[in-house]
PDB file of C-alpha atoms in Angstrom:
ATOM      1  CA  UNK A   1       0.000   0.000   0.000  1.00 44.00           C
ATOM      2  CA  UNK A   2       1.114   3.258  -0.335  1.00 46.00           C
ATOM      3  CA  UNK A   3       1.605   5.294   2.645  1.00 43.00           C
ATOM      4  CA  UNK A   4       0.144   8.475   1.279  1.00 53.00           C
ATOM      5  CA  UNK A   5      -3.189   7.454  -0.193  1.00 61.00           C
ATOM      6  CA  UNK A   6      -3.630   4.039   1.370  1.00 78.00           C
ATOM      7  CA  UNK A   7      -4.339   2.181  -1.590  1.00 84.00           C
ATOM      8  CA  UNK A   8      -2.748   0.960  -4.159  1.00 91.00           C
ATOM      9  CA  UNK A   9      -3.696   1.124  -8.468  1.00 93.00           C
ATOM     10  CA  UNK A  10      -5.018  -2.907  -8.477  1.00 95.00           C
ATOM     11  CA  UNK A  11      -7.466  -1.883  -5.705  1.00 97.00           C
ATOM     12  CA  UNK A  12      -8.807   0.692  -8.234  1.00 97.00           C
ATOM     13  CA  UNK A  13      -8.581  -1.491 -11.052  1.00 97.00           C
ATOM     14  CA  UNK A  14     -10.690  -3.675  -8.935  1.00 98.00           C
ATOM     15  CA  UNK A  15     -13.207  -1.317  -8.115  1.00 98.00           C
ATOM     16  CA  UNK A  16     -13.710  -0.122 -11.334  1.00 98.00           C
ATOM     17  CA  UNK A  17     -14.317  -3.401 -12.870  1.00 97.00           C
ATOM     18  CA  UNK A  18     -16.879  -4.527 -10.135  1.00 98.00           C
ATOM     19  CA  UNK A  19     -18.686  -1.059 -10.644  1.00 97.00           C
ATOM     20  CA  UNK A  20     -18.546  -1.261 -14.307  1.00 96.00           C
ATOM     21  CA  UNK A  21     -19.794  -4.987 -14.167  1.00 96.00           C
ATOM     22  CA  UNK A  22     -21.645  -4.779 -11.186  1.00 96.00           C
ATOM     23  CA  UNK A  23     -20.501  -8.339  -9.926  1.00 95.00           C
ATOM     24  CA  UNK A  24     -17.360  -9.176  -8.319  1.00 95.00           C
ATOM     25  CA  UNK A  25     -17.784 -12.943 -10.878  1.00 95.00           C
ATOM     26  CA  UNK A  26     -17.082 -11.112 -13.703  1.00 96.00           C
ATOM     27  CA  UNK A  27     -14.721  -8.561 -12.633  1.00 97.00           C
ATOM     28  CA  UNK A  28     -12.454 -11.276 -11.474  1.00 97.00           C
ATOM     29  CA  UNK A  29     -13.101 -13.048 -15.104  1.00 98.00           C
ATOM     30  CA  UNK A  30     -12.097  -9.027 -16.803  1.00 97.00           C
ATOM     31  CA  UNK A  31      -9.049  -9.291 -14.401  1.00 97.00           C
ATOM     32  CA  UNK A  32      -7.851 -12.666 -14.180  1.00 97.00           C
ATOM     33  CA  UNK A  33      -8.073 -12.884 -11.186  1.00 97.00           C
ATOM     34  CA  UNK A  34     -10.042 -15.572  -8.411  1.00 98.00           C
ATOM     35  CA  UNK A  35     -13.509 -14.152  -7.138  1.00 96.00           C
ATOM     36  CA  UNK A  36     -11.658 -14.246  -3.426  1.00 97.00           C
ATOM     37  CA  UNK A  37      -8.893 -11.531  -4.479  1.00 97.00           C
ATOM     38  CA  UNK A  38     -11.308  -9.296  -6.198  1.00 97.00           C
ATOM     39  CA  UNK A  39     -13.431  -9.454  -2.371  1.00 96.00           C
ATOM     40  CA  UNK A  40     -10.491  -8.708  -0.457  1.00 97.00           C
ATOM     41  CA  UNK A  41      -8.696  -6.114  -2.982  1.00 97.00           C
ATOM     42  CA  UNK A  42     -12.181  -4.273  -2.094  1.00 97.00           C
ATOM     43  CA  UNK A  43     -12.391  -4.659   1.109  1.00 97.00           C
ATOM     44  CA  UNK A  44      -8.899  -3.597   1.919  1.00 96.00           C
ATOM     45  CA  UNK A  45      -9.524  -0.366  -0.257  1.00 97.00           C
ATOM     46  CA  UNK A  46     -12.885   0.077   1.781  1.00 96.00           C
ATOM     47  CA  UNK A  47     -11.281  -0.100   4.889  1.00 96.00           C
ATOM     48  CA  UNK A  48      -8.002   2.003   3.881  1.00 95.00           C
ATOM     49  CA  UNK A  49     -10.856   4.682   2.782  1.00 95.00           C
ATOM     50  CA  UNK A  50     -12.753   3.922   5.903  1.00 95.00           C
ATOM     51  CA  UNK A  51     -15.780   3.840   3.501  1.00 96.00           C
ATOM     52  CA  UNK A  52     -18.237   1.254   2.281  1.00 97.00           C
ATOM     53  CA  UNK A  53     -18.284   2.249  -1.634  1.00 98.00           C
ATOM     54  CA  UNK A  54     -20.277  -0.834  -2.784  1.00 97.00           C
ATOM     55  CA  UNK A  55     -23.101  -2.853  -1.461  1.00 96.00           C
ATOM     56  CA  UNK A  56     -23.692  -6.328  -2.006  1.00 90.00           C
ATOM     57  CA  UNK A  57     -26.112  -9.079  -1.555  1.00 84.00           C
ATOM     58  CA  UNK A  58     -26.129 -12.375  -3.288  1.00 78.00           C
ATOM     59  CA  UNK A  59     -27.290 -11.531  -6.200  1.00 81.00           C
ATOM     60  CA  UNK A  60     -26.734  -7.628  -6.459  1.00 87.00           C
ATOM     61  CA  UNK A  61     -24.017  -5.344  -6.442  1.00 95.00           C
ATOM     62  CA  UNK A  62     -24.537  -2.128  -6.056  1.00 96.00           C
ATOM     63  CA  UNK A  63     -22.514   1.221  -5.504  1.00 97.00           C
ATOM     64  CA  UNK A  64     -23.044   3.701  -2.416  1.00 97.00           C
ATOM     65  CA  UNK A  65     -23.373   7.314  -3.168  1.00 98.00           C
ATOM     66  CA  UNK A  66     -19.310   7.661  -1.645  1.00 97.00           C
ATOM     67  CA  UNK A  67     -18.941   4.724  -4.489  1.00 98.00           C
ATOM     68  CA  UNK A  68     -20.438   6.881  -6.750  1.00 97.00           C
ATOM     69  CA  UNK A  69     -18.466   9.655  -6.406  1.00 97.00           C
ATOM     70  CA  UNK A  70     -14.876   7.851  -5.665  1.00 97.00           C
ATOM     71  CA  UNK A  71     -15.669   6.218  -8.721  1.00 98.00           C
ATOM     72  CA  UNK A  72     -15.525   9.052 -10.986  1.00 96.00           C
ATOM     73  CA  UNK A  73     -11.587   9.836  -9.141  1.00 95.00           C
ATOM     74  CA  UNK A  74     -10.577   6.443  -9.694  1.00 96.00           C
ATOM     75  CA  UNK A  75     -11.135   7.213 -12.914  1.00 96.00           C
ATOM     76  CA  UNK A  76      -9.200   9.926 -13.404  1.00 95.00           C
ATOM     77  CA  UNK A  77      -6.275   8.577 -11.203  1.00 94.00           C
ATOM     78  CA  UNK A  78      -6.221   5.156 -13.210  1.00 94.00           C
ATOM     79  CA  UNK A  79      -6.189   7.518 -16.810  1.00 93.00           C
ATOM     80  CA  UNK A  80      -3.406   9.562 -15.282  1.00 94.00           C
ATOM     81  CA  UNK A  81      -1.541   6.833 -14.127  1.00 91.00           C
ATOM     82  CA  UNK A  82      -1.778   5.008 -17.327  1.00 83.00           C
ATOM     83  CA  UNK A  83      -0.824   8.339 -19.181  1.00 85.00           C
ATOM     84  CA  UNK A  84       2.010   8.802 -16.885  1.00 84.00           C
ATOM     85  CA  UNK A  85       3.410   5.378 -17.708  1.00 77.00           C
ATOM     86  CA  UNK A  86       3.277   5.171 -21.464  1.00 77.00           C
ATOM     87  CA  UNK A  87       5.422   8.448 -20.967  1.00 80.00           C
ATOM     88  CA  UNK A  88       7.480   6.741 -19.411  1.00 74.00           C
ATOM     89  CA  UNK A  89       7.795   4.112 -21.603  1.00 79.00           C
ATOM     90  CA  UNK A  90       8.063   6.469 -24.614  1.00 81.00           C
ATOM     91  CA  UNK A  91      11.091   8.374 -22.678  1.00 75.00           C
TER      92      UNK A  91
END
């Protein structure tokens, strides 16, 4: 984690996904990932927040309105971050 925002880029990756998809089954299937890490990668981010941005119930996933917004941030941090390293690459 990182010690100034608390979370780190896959936890955003994560939540993006499972808002985008709104299941935490397919998400893992976008990311490759087990069902198990996708639950914990969101849970550690909700907890690092100190925010519940999603809720859940066995058949529905849904985002809270602090999902809703953080959503549209991770966003534009995953764009800049994604921007920032194809500069590098390009460099």
């Amino acid at each position: 984690m990182s010690a100034e925002t608390g979370f780190e880029l896959r936890q955003l990756r994560t939540f993006v996904s499972v808002a985008q998809r709104r299941s935490f089954t397919k998400a893992a299937e976008d990311l490759h990932i087990a069902q198990q890490a996708v639950s914990q990668q969101i849970k550690a981010l909700e907890r690092s927040l100190g925010v519940a941005l999603l809720t859940r119930s066995s058949r529905v996933v849904e985002l809270t309105p602090a999902g809703a917004a953080f959503l549209r941030d991770a966003r534009r941090l995953l764009a800049a971050a994604d921007g920032a390293a194809q500069i590098g690459r390009a460099s």
